[in-house]
């Protein structure tokens, strides 16, 4: 059910990931997958184009998109969402910015670091300071330091930007961990914005717990969700802000139109199709990604035994510590000599040497070639 794109198909389908790479480079950077679209999504898009559905999308919350997401969240995560509390937004990062701007008071925003790097400047563009909650690169377990979170709030921070599951930590935080976060946040009457774009991508052995499914979070949190990462439709521009109390929803619906860059009609079509008819394809995808993470572990053990990686619980983005190989910027060497494009770790954790983020959502053959090229490049 998961069909690998050939190189030339991938170059046409993924203009950033493949289109920006030189022909001899294997791209394993931006979070897109080298797989063909799920058939229910391509069929829904073709039908929409044939029907000329290229006008403005409906402006209100709820509707078919709200219904489709609520049903998906119930089936996938056992989370009850009111469809009317699902508000469209152009993409997740814009939704984080809008939520921060509209709902949070002006104090600093706490950012767990390493972080999805385009969001590292989101505090600044909303006129806030960033307060980093830094994960020790040598920690065996990637956990949120609640004592430090408590101190950051005590020092004036007002909002936590949570990423659940986390890119690039690869963690799906447990219910107990999230309850711990909730307790600290409530103690300081602070807010949470929970970026859950990777929620459908939790791998066997872990579980997705939506932050809003934790008791006592409705009045201080919103979640940002999207079908984009799990179904490869990021270019269609449609994400959703999920609220859980009417007052928060009304504040978001009241914002001037110019503040929320509008989402796209075809994005709504694709998202509704993914949420409604995508479960079987998603199950096959999870099986494939589970196989890819096993393959990656085998390849690293065989070819790059000094590489260090914490367990990948969710996402298709592996965070790999290559400090033992002595390169400050292994991603630069891998591109230059190995002809493999991975993301440099210092983009996600400024100042951190020796780490990369590797996208494993490709074919077993390409992943094998990627690690083989890495092994030829690094130990030199
Ligand atoms: C945690 C996280 N949030 C947001 C995004 C980007 O989403 P969007 O394109 O909807 O802003 C990504 C992309 O990989 C991501 O990993």
Short mmCIF file of C-alpha atoms in Angstrom, two decimals, residues 7-359:
data_model
loop_
_atom_site.label_atom_id
_atom_site.label_comp_id
_atom_site.label_asym_id
_atom_site.label_seq_id
_atom_site.Cartn_x
_atom_site.Cartn_y
_atom_site.Cartn_z
CA UNK A 7 13.92 9.45 -8.09
CA UNK A 8 12.34 11.21 -11.04
CA UNK A 9 8.84 10.93 -9.53
CA UNK A 10 10.15 12.32 -6.24
CA UNK A 11 11.82 15.23 -8.02
CA UNK A 12 8.47 16.16 -9.60
CA UNK A 13 6.37 15.51 -6.48
CA UNK A 14 8.56 17.21 -3.89
CA UNK A 15 9.93 20.50 -5.25
CA UNK A 16 11.71 21.46 -2.02
CA UNK A 17 13.05 18.16 -0.71
CA UNK A 18 14.17 16.72 -4.05
CA UNK A 19 13.85 19.67 -6.42
CA UNK A 20 16.38 21.76 -4.48
CA UNK A 21 18.95 18.96 -4.34
CA UNK A 22 21.69 18.45 -6.94
CA UNK A 23 21.00 15.35 -9.10
CA UNK A 24 23.71 13.27 -7.40
CA UNK A 25 22.54 14.13 -3.87
CA UNK A 26 20.13 11.92 -1.88
CA UNK A 27 17.85 14.29 0.04
CA UNK A 28 17.00 13.23 3.60
CA UNK A 29 16.31 16.63 5.13
CA UNK A 30 12.91 18.41 5.21
CA UNK A 31 10.03 16.44 6.76
CA UNK A 32 8.41 15.04 3.65
CA UNK A 33 8.18 11.39 2.62
CA UNK A 34 9.39 9.71 -0.59
CA UNK A 35 6.06 7.88 -0.90
CA UNK A 36 3.17 8.29 -3.37
CA UNK A 37 0.06 10.04 -2.09
CA UNK A 38 -2.56 7.88 -0.38
CA UNK A 39 -5.07 6.98 -3.13
CA UNK A 40 -8.13 8.40 -1.28
CA UNK A 41 -6.36 11.76 -1.16
CA UNK A 42 -5.37 11.88 -4.83
CA UNK A 43 -8.88 10.81 -5.83
CA UNK A 44 -10.48 13.52 -3.68
CA UNK A 45 -8.12 16.13 -5.13
CA UNK A 46 -8.79 15.05 -8.71
CA UNK A 47 -12.56 15.19 -8.08
CA UNK A 48 -12.22 18.66 -6.56
CA UNK A 49 -10.18 19.96 -9.49
CA UNK A 50 -12.64 18.47 -12.00
CA UNK A 51 -15.44 20.23 -10.11
CA UNK A 52 -13.46 23.49 -10.19
CA UNK A 53 -13.33 23.71 -6.40
CA UNK A 54 -10.71 26.46 -6.39
CA UNK A 55 -12.68 29.24 -4.72
CA UNK A 56 -12.08 30.56 -1.20
CA UNK A 57 -12.57 27.97 1.52
CA UNK A 58 -15.37 28.43 4.04
CA UNK A 59 -14.24 30.90 6.72
CA UNK A 60 -15.84 29.48 9.84
CA UNK A 61 -14.71 26.73 12.21
CA UNK A 62 -16.29 23.27 12.42
CA UNK A 63 -17.94 22.13 9.16
CA UNK A 64 -16.74 19.06 7.26
CA UNK A 65 -13.12 19.67 8.33
CA UNK A 66 -14.08 19.88 12.02
CA UNK A 67 -16.25 16.76 11.75
CA UNK A 68 -13.50 14.83 9.92
CA UNK A 69 -10.77 15.79 12.41
CA UNK A 70 -12.99 15.04 15.43
CA UNK A 71 -13.78 11.55 14.10
CA UNK A 72 -10.09 10.91 13.33
CA UNK A 73 -8.97 12.07 16.79
CA UNK A 74 -11.55 9.78 18.37
CA UNK A 75 -10.47 6.73 16.32
CA UNK A 76 -6.72 7.34 16.47
CA UNK A 77 -6.20 8.77 19.96
CA UNK A 78 -9.48 8.10 21.79
CA UNK A 79 -9.76 11.87 22.18
CA UNK A 80 -13.20 13.52 22.10
CA UNK A 81 -13.05 16.82 20.24
CA UNK A 82 -16.02 19.11 19.60
CA UNK A 83 -16.03 19.63 15.80
CA UNK A 84 -17.02 23.26 16.33
CA UNK A 85 -13.78 23.80 18.24
CA UNK A 86 -11.66 22.92 15.19
CA UNK A 87 -10.59 26.11 13.44
CA UNK A 88 -8.75 26.14 10.12
CA UNK A 89 -5.46 27.98 9.75
CA UNK A 90 -2.96 28.08 6.90
CA UNK A 91 -0.24 26.01 8.53
CA UNK A 92 0.92 24.90 11.94
CA UNK A 93 3.65 27.50 12.33
CA UNK A 94 1.26 30.33 11.46
CA UNK A 95 -1.24 28.83 13.91
CA UNK A 96 1.37 28.83 16.68
CA UNK A 97 2.09 32.50 15.93
CA UNK A 98 -1.60 33.43 15.93
CA UNK A 99 -2.26 31.55 19.18
CA UNK A 100 0.72 33.20 20.85
CA UNK A 101 -0.23 36.64 19.59
CA UNK A 102 -3.90 36.45 20.47
CA UNK A 103 -4.06 34.30 23.59
CA UNK A 104 -0.81 34.78 25.52
CA UNK A 105 0.29 37.72 27.61
CA UNK A 106 3.55 39.35 26.51
CA UNK A 107 6.00 37.51 28.81
CA UNK A 108 8.69 35.16 27.47
CA UNK A 109 7.82 31.90 25.70
CA UNK A 110 9.45 28.67 26.88
CA UNK A 111 10.91 26.59 24.06
CA UNK A 112 12.19 23.04 24.61
CA UNK A 113 15.50 22.90 22.69
CA UNK A 114 16.52 21.28 20.33
CA UNK A 115 13.44 22.64 18.57
CA UNK A 116 11.83 22.62 15.13
CA UNK A 117 14.00 25.45 13.87
CA UNK A 118 11.56 27.69 11.97
CA UNK A 119 9.79 28.10 15.33
CA UNK A 120 12.95 29.25 17.14
CA UNK A 121 12.20 32.82 16.04
CA UNK A 122 8.47 32.76 16.63
CA UNK A 123 8.74 34.37 20.08
CA UNK A 124 10.77 37.21 18.59
CA UNK A 125 8.35 37.97 15.76
CA UNK A 126 5.50 38.26 18.26
CA UNK A 127 7.59 40.66 20.37
CA UNK A 128 8.49 38.12 23.05
CA UNK A 129 11.69 36.76 24.49
CA UNK A 130 12.51 33.07 24.19
CA UNK A 131 13.32 31.12 27.36
CA UNK A 132 15.05 27.86 26.42
CA UNK A 133 14.39 24.59 28.21
CA UNK A 134 17.50 22.80 27.01
CA UNK A 135 17.79 19.03 26.74
CA UNK A 136 21.26 17.87 27.81
CA UNK A 137 22.75 16.20 24.70
CA UNK A 138 24.27 13.53 26.96
CA UNK A 139 21.00 12.69 28.78
CA UNK A 140 20.06 9.02 28.31
CA UNK A 141 16.38 9.93 28.29
CA UNK A 142 14.85 12.93 26.52
CA UNK A 143 12.55 14.23 29.25
CA UNK A 144 11.15 17.69 29.97
CA UNK A 145 12.91 19.20 33.00
CA UNK A 146 9.91 20.24 35.10
CA UNK A 147 12.01 21.95 37.80
CA UNK A 148 13.60 24.16 35.19
CA UNK A 149 10.19 24.78 33.59
CA UNK A 150 8.93 25.85 37.02
CA UNK A 151 11.84 28.31 37.39
CA UNK A 152 11.33 29.76 33.90
CA UNK A 153 7.67 30.46 34.73
CA UNK A 154 8.66 31.84 38.15
CA UNK A 155 11.03 34.19 36.31
CA UNK A 156 8.20 35.55 34.16
CA UNK A 157 7.63 33.20 31.22
CA UNK A 158 3.94 33.01 30.29
CA UNK A 159 3.68 30.36 27.58
CA UNK A 160 5.14 26.94 26.84
CA UNK A 161 5.43 25.89 23.20
CA UNK A 162 5.14 22.13 23.58
CA UNK A 163 5.79 19.83 20.63
CA UNK A 164 3.97 16.55 21.14
CA UNK A 165 5.28 14.24 19.69
CA UNK A 166 8.57 16.06 19.58
CA UNK A 167 10.64 16.83 16.51
CA UNK A 168 13.58 16.36 16.73
CA UNK A 169 13.63 14.60 20.12
CA UNK A 170 11.61 11.71 18.63
CA UNK A 171 9.61 11.46 21.85
CA UNK A 172 5.90 10.90 22.39
CA UNK A 173 5.51 12.29 25.91
CA UNK A 174 3.57 10.05 28.27
CA UNK A 175 0.39 10.95 30.08
CA UNK A 176 2.32 11.16 33.37
CA UNK A 177 4.87 13.54 31.84
CA UNK A 178 2.11 15.72 30.39
CA UNK A 179 0.26 15.75 33.70
CA UNK A 180 3.50 16.98 35.26
CA UNK A 181 3.65 19.79 32.68
CA UNK A 182 0.01 20.64 33.36
CA UNK A 183 0.63 20.91 37.10
CA UNK A 184 3.51 23.36 36.64
CA UNK A 185 1.57 25.43 34.08
CA UNK A 186 -1.52 25.64 36.27
CA UNK A 187 0.56 26.63 39.31
CA UNK A 188 1.83 29.65 37.36
CA UNK A 189 -1.44 30.39 35.51
CA UNK A 190 0.53 30.15 32.27
CA UNK A 191 -0.51 28.89 28.82
CA UNK A 192 0.43 25.98 26.54
CA UNK A 193 0.47 25.85 22.77
CA UNK A 194 0.80 22.19 21.83
CA UNK A 195 2.14 21.57 18.33
CA UNK A 196 0.79 18.08 17.53
CA UNK A 197 1.54 17.99 13.81
CA UNK A 198 3.32 14.62 14.21
CA UNK A 199 0.51 13.04 16.29
CA UNK A 200 -0.49 10.40 13.70
CA UNK A 201 3.16 9.31 13.44
CA UNK A 202 3.60 7.57 16.79
CA UNK A 203 5.36 4.24 16.24
CA UNK A 204 4.65 0.87 17.89
CA UNK A 205 5.67 0.89 21.54
CA UNK A 206 4.55 4.45 22.25
CA UNK A 207 1.19 6.19 22.48
CA UNK A 208 -0.06 9.61 21.45
CA UNK A 209 -1.65 11.52 24.31
CA UNK A 210 -3.10 14.81 23.05
CA UNK A 211 -2.34 17.56 25.58
CA UNK A 212 -5.99 18.67 25.53
CA UNK A 213 -7.04 15.15 26.55
CA UNK A 214 -5.40 15.76 29.93
CA UNK A 215 -7.87 16.92 32.54
CA UNK A 216 -7.56 20.56 33.55
CA UNK A 217 -5.97 21.86 30.33
CA UNK A 218 -9.02 23.21 28.45
CA UNK A 219 -8.77 26.77 29.73
CA UNK A 220 -5.03 27.22 29.26
CA UNK A 221 -4.15 25.32 26.06
CA UNK A 222 -4.75 25.01 22.35
CA UNK A 223 -3.36 22.36 20.01
CA UNK A 224 -2.14 22.74 16.46
CA UNK A 225 -2.86 19.69 14.30
CA UNK A 226 -2.65 18.85 10.59
CA UNK A 227 -2.76 15.91 8.21
CA UNK A 228 0.26 17.40 6.43
CA UNK A 229 3.21 15.42 7.84
CA UNK A 230 1.53 12.02 8.02
CA UNK A 231 -0.04 12.25 4.57
CA UNK A 232 2.56 14.33 2.66
CA UNK A 233 0.28 17.27 1.89
CA UNK A 234 2.20 20.17 3.49
CA UNK A 235 2.20 22.16 0.23
CA UNK A 236 -1.60 22.27 0.21
CA UNK A 237 -1.63 24.58 3.23
CA UNK A 238 -4.31 23.59 5.71
CA UNK A 239 -3.80 23.09 9.44
CA UNK A 240 -6.20 23.32 12.37
CA UNK A 241 -6.21 25.01 15.77
CA UNK A 242 -8.09 22.88 18.28
CA UNK A 243 -9.58 24.65 21.28
CA UNK A 244 -11.42 23.11 24.18
CA UNK A 245 -13.30 25.99 25.70
CA UNK A 246 -15.73 28.36 24.00
CA UNK A 247 -14.06 31.56 25.28
CA UNK A 248 -10.72 30.62 23.70
CA UNK A 249 -12.44 29.67 20.46
CA UNK A 250 -14.31 32.97 20.32
CA UNK A 251 -11.12 34.96 20.85
CA UNK A 252 -9.53 33.15 17.92
CA UNK A 253 -12.58 33.55 15.69
CA UNK A 254 -12.72 37.27 16.49
CA UNK A 255 -9.30 38.10 15.09
CA UNK A 256 -9.19 40.40 12.07
CA UNK A 257 -9.09 38.43 8.85
CA UNK A 258 -5.72 39.90 7.84
CA UNK A 259 -4.10 38.30 10.87
CA UNK A 260 -4.78 34.72 9.84
CA UNK A 261 -3.28 34.01 6.41
CA UNK A 262 -6.02 31.95 4.83
CA UNK A 263 -5.80 28.22 4.26
CA UNK A 264 -6.55 26.61 0.88
CA UNK A 265 -9.65 24.90 -0.46
CA UNK A 266 -7.66 21.98 -1.88
CA UNK A 267 -5.92 21.68 1.51
CA UNK A 268 -9.34 21.29 3.14
CA UNK A 269 -10.31 18.65 0.53
CA UNK A 270 -7.12 16.67 1.07
CA UNK A 271 -7.30 16.93 4.87
CA UNK A 272 -10.93 15.77 5.00
CA UNK A 273 -10.04 12.82 2.73
CA UNK A 274 -7.01 11.92 4.86
CA UNK A 275 -8.91 12.12 8.15
CA UNK A 276 -11.93 10.25 6.78
CA UNK A 277 -10.48 7.61 4.46
CA UNK A 278 -6.78 7.46 5.38
CA UNK A 279 -6.67 5.03 8.32
CA UNK A 280 -5.61 1.95 6.34
CA UNK A 281 -2.90 3.82 4.46
CA UNK A 282 -1.70 5.37 7.72
CA UNK A 283 -1.49 1.93 9.35
CA UNK A 284 0.64 0.72 6.42
CA UNK A 285 2.82 3.83 6.73
CA UNK A 286 3.42 3.17 10.43
CA UNK A 287 4.45 -0.41 9.63
CA UNK A 288 6.89 0.88 7.00
CA UNK A 289 8.35 3.53 9.32
CA UNK A 290 8.74 0.93 12.07
CA UNK A 291 10.73 -1.21 9.59
CA UNK A 292 12.79 1.80 8.58
CA UNK A 293 13.72 2.61 12.18
CA UNK A 294 14.81 -1.02 12.71
CA UNK A 295 16.85 -0.86 9.51
CA UNK A 296 18.45 2.41 10.59
CA UNK A 297 19.51 0.89 13.91
CA UNK A 298 21.05 -2.09 12.09
CA UNK A 299 22.83 0.10 9.55
CA UNK A 300 24.25 2.41 12.22
CA UNK A 301 25.43 -0.54 14.33
CA UNK A 302 27.15 -2.04 11.31
CA UNK A 303 28.59 1.03 9.57
CA UNK A 304 28.74 3.84 12.15
CA UNK A 305 29.07 2.13 15.53
CA UNK A 306 30.06 5.35 17.29
CA UNK A 307 26.77 7.06 16.33
CA UNK A 308 24.41 7.57 19.28
CA UNK A 309 20.65 7.74 19.05
CA UNK A 310 17.88 7.69 21.64
CA UNK A 311 14.88 5.45 20.82
CA UNK A 312 12.75 6.90 18.02
CA UNK A 313 9.22 6.73 19.43
CA UNK A 314 7.49 8.93 16.86
CA UNK A 315 8.05 10.85 13.61
CA UNK A 316 10.32 9.77 10.75
CA UNK A 317 13.05 12.16 11.83
CA UNK A 318 16.04 10.57 13.56
CA UNK A 319 18.23 12.76 15.80
CA UNK A 320 21.74 11.32 15.63
CA UNK A 321 24.75 12.25 17.75
CA UNK A 322 27.88 11.92 15.61
CA UNK A 323 30.23 13.82 17.93
CA UNK A 324 32.48 10.77 18.19
CA UNK A 325 33.49 11.26 14.55
CA UNK A 326 34.99 14.65 15.33
CA UNK A 327 33.10 16.92 12.94
CA UNK A 328 31.55 20.15 14.28
CA UNK A 329 29.20 20.19 11.31
CA UNK A 330 28.80 16.63 10.01
CA UNK A 331 25.86 17.69 7.80
CA UNK A 332 28.18 19.97 5.78
CA UNK A 333 30.70 17.15 5.29
CA UNK A 334 27.95 14.70 4.37
CA UNK A 335 26.62 17.03 1.69
CA UNK A 336 29.99 18.04 0.39
CA UNK A 337 31.71 14.65 0.31
CA UNK A 338 28.95 12.09 0.83
CA UNK A 339 26.30 13.73 -1.39
CA UNK A 340 23.63 13.18 1.25
CA UNK A 341 21.50 16.12 2.43
CA UNK A 342 20.57 15.94 6.12
CA UNK A 343 19.73 18.77 8.51
CA UNK A 344 22.53 20.12 10.72
CA UNK A 345 21.81 19.68 14.44
CA UNK A 346 22.89 23.25 15.21
CA UNK A 347 19.84 24.54 13.31
CA UNK A 348 17.69 22.94 16.02
CA UNK A 349 20.01 23.59 18.96
CA UNK A 350 22.13 26.65 18.24
CA UNK A 351 25.76 26.06 19.19
CA UNK A 352 25.46 22.26 19.48
CA UNK A 353 28.18 20.51 17.45
CA UNK A 354 28.20 17.05 15.89
CA UNK A 355 24.49 16.24 15.50
CA UNK A 356 22.26 15.68 12.47
CA UNK A 357 18.59 15.09 11.80
CA UNK A 358 18.01 12.33 9.27
CA UNK A 359 14.68 11.72 7.51
#
